[in-house]
Amino acid sequence: MSGDKRFYITTAISYVNGPPHLGHAYESISCDVIARFMRLDGYDVMFLTGSDEHGQKVEKTAQANGKQPQQFCDEIAALFKDMTRLLNISNDDFIRTTEPRHIRSSQALWKKLEANGDIYLGKYAGWYSVRDEAFFAEDELTKGEGGKFLAPSGAEVEWVEEPSYFFKLSAYGDKLLKHYKDNPDFILPHYRRNEVTNFVKQGLTDLSVSRTSFKWGIPVPGDEKHIMYVWLDALTNYITAAGYPDVDSASFKKFWPADIHVIGKDIIRFHTIYWPAFLMSAGIELPRRVFGHGFLNIEGQKMSKSLGNVITPKSMVDEFGLDQVRYFLMREVPYGNDGSFSKESMVNRINSDLANDFGNLAQRVLSFIAKNLGGALPIPGALTADDRALLDAAKAALPDMREAMKTQQIHRMLEAVWKVVGDANRYIDAQAPWALRKTDPARMGTVLYVAADAIRILAIYAQSITPAAAEKLLAQLGVPEGKRKFADIETPIVGGTALPAPSGVFPRYVEAEGAA
RNA sequence: GGGCCCGUAGUUCAGUGGUUAGAACGAGCCGCUCAUAACGGUUAUGUCGCAGGUUCGAAUCCUGCCGGGCCUACCA
């Protein structure tokens, strides 16, 4: 723990049972915005994403597709990697749980748990359906003919016992509760923390952490008939990528503990109970925060295969544009809540916030400069109180943005930025450079200079959310690539600089002619 | 059954005891014309879920009820 400016953020790793959907995209984009924001703010960031590739379901799905598990994983993992490129995700690493570094790391962690006396051999018992190749809880079962129990699929289940290693999770309840209490922001949003706390208070039972009934997983060190429980394996990815088990390595010392694990609300328990307990047992520092984000509804309905409304990231990006999709998802949905996507709300956001307010702001100023000042930034005269007020407002947004991002309130960060967009539009209307053109050309130049400098600051801010458009805009303003960090907002734009011909960065969304 | 969260303008939400409850989008009117038919100004809209209570004073605290969401347990 130190005040050094480094930041380690992770997404959940995606289970390769199926291709990426909008939910994966949402999580990746949100983490990317956080990661970019921290880089812009001068942090040395490690941003990790990846794929979770072991387990019975993958083994089975591969088989159903007539493929070896590894080949199947390679294919699906490639789709997830493609998605990160499609979405302009700035991850520094992409970890796959089938990689040697991860197998080594997982086995090392296992040995630590074992050495600490938290692993013991017992029996895993439960109702098993051979046809489904899965265990079921008693309340999932129904009674069929002759009193036999049936799985939800209708398949017969039988009582099965197999040897299994267990982790003494029951010994960690009080330690976990103390950790939640001492670190109130360990679990965000707060109502999730309440849920987890209540769950832990009810008492924890030991966790089965190995299986012998299938093969696709990481062998238990010293007893290779067993493979490790897929969650133990999966969670370990976060330390693997930091360099575990080489705890003395530069990267591990620098980046662990992670600052934040961003996950979906469905896997909070694994990240806030199991994972911290494993780390405590192994004597490894805990991550500083686990943030559970919500799910997206589509036109008011849950996204599901059976409803046939699953949206792929690609189809959405193709229709609306990448930066537009990124902006919409981050602005429309308070981060942590469930959100809803509808075409109507998407088009509203694109056209009002991006095209009309921000895009048009840049265009009205840049094209004015191009037409009336020969395409070179004007050299300003003395600044008036109004001029300084706009530039001060633009700079003053940064502390508000930082405050919002301390607790991942991405939508609030964006509100702070767009408030300045409004200020800049008002400034231009009030100063009316088109009138000054005839009466006071020197003052006109100053106004345009100030407006351009405010737009520069806004574009620097916008790099976290709409990176491609923001970079295009910065290029149009002649801002060098080395002068685009948050710290650079204090360095004014250089008057006299020749600018390239302007072109819009956020086009309006117009319904295609003849479309329904 | 236990617990948590939410119910505020047409819509999405902000607002945790104190003057006439706010923002954005949408709507009406006015202005401007540099700009992506964009921008700015202005107006209007609310019994702050319902009913009680505490208080000099409640959207804000307490109780009950109704409605929505979630976690969890049990009935088995």
mmCIF file with all atom_site columns, C-alpha atoms in Angstrom, chain A residues 20 24-25 28-29 32 36 47 49 74-94 96 313-314 317-318 321-323 326 467-468:
data_model
loop_
_atom_site.group_PDB
_atom_site.id
_atom_site.type_symbol
_atom_site.label_atom_id
_atom_site.label_alt_id
_atom_site.label_comp_id
_atom_site.label_asym_id
_atom_site.label_entity_id
_atom_site.label_seq_id
_atom_site.pdbx_PDB_ins_code
_atom_site.Cartn_x
_atom_site.Cartn_y
_atom_site.Cartn_z
_atom_site.occupancy
_atom_site.B_iso_or_equiv
_atom_site.pdbx_formal_charge
_atom_site.auth_seq_id
_atom_site.auth_comp_id
_atom_site.auth_asym_id
_atom_site.auth_atom_id
_atom_site.pdbx_PDB_model_num
ATOM 1  C CA . PRO A 1 20  ? -19.591 -12.461 -26.678 1.00 0.00 ? 20  PRO A CA 1
ATOM 2  C CA . HIS A 1 24  ? -19.595 -8.615  -22.100 1.00 0.00 ? 24  HIS A CA 1
ATOM 3  C CA . ALA A 1 25  ? -19.222 -5.464  -24.146 1.00 0.00 ? 25  ALA A CA 1
ATOM 4  C CA . SER A 1 28  ? -15.323 -4.260  -21.039 1.00 0.00 ? 28  SER A CA 1
ATOM 5  C CA . ILE A 1 29  ? -16.242 -0.739  -22.081 1.00 0.00 ? 29  ILE A CA 1
ATOM 6  C CA . ASP A 1 32  ? -11.835 0.613   -20.446 1.00 0.00 ? 32  ASP A CA 1
ATOM 7  C CA . ARG A 1 36  ? -8.210  5.281   -19.791 1.00 0.00 ? 36  ARG A CA 1
ATOM 8  C CA . PHE A 1 47  ? -5.866  -3.365  -17.286 1.00 0.00 ? 47  PHE A CA 1
ATOM 9  C CA . THR A 1 49  ? -9.283  -9.043  -19.230 1.00 0.00 ? 49  THR A CA 1
ATOM 10 C CA . ASP A 1 74  ? -8.960  -21.325 -28.864 1.00 0.00 ? 74  ASP A CA 1
ATOM 11 C CA . GLU A 1 75  ? -11.802 -20.524 -31.217 1.00 0.00 ? 75  GLU A CA 1
ATOM 12 C CA . ILE A 1 76  ? -14.066 -18.856 -28.660 1.00 0.00 ? 76  ILE A CA 1
ATOM 13 C CA . ALA A 1 77  ? -11.218 -17.012 -26.951 1.00 0.00 ? 77  ALA A CA 1
ATOM 14 C CA . ALA A 1 78  ? -10.353 -15.568 -30.349 1.00 0.00 ? 78  ALA A CA 1
ATOM 15 C CA . LEU A 1 79  ? -13.883 -14.176 -30.579 1.00 0.00 ? 79  LEU A CA 1
ATOM 16 C CA . PHE A 1 80  ? -13.434 -12.417 -27.245 1.00 0.00 ? 80  PHE A CA 1
ATOM 17 C CA . LYS A 1 81  ? -10.124 -11.007 -28.344 1.00 0.00 ? 81  LYS A CA 1
ATOM 18 C CA . ASP A 1 82  ? -11.813 -9.776  -31.504 1.00 0.00 ? 82  ASP A CA 1
ATOM 19 C CA . MET A 1 83  ? -14.404 -8.055  -29.350 1.00 0.00 ? 83  MET A CA 1
ATOM 20 C CA . THR A 1 84  ? -11.758 -6.127  -27.425 1.00 0.00 ? 84  THR A CA 1
ATOM 21 C CA . ARG A 1 85  ? -10.393 -4.826  -30.717 1.00 0.00 ? 85  ARG A CA 1
ATOM 22 C CA . LEU A 1 86  ? -13.838 -4.018  -32.047 1.00 0.00 ? 86  LEU A CA 1
ATOM 23 C CA . LEU A 1 87  ? -14.602 -1.974  -28.952 1.00 0.00 ? 87  LEU A CA 1
ATOM 24 C CA . ASN A 1 88  ? -11.210 -0.247  -28.816 1.00 0.00 ? 88  ASN A CA 1
ATOM 25 C CA . ILE A 1 89  ? -10.507 -1.758  -25.406 1.00 0.00 ? 89  ILE A CA 1
ATOM 26 C CA . SER A 1 90  ? -7.114  -0.730  -24.076 1.00 0.00 ? 90  SER A CA 1
ATOM 27 C CA . ASN A 1 91  ? -6.355  -3.850  -22.063 1.00 0.00 ? 91  ASN A CA 1
ATOM 28 C CA . ASP A 1 92  ? -2.693  -4.471  -21.319 1.00 0.00 ? 92  ASP A CA 1
ATOM 29 C CA . ASP A 1 93  ? -3.050  -8.211  -21.093 1.00 0.00 ? 93  ASP A CA 1
ATOM 30 C CA . PHE A 1 94  ? -5.507  -10.913 -22.067 1.00 0.00 ? 94  PHE A CA 1
ATOM 31 C CA . ARG A 1 96  ? -6.477  -17.385 -20.701 1.00 0.00 ? 96  ARG A CA 1
ATOM 32 C CA . PRO A 1 313 ? -21.632 -5.940  -29.823 1.00 0.00 ? 313 PRO A CA 1
ATOM 33 C CA . LYS A 1 314 ? -20.837 -5.934  -33.509 1.00 0.00 ? 314 LYS A CA 1
ATOM 34 C CA . VAL A 1 317 ? -21.417 -0.861  -33.300 1.00 0.00 ? 317 VAL A CA 1
ATOM 35 C CA . ASP A 1 318 ? -22.229 -1.319  -36.978 1.00 0.00 ? 318 ASP A CA 1
ATOM 36 C CA . GLY A 1 321 ? -20.850 3.663   -34.275 1.00 0.00 ? 321 GLY A CA 1
ATOM 37 C CA . LEU A 1 322 ? -18.400 2.606   -31.594 1.00 0.00 ? 322 LEU A CA 1
ATOM 38 C CA . ASP A 1 323 ? -17.863 5.844   -29.701 1.00 0.00 ? 323 ASP A CA 1
ATOM 39 C CA . ARG A 1 326 ? -19.582 3.579   -25.597 1.00 0.00 ? 326 ARG A CA 1
ATOM 40 C CA . PRO A 1 467 ? -11.297 7.845   -27.642 1.00 0.00 ? 467 PRO A CA 1
ATOM 41 C CA . ALA A 1 468 ? -11.349 7.776   -31.441 1.00 0.00 ? 468 ALA A CA 1
#
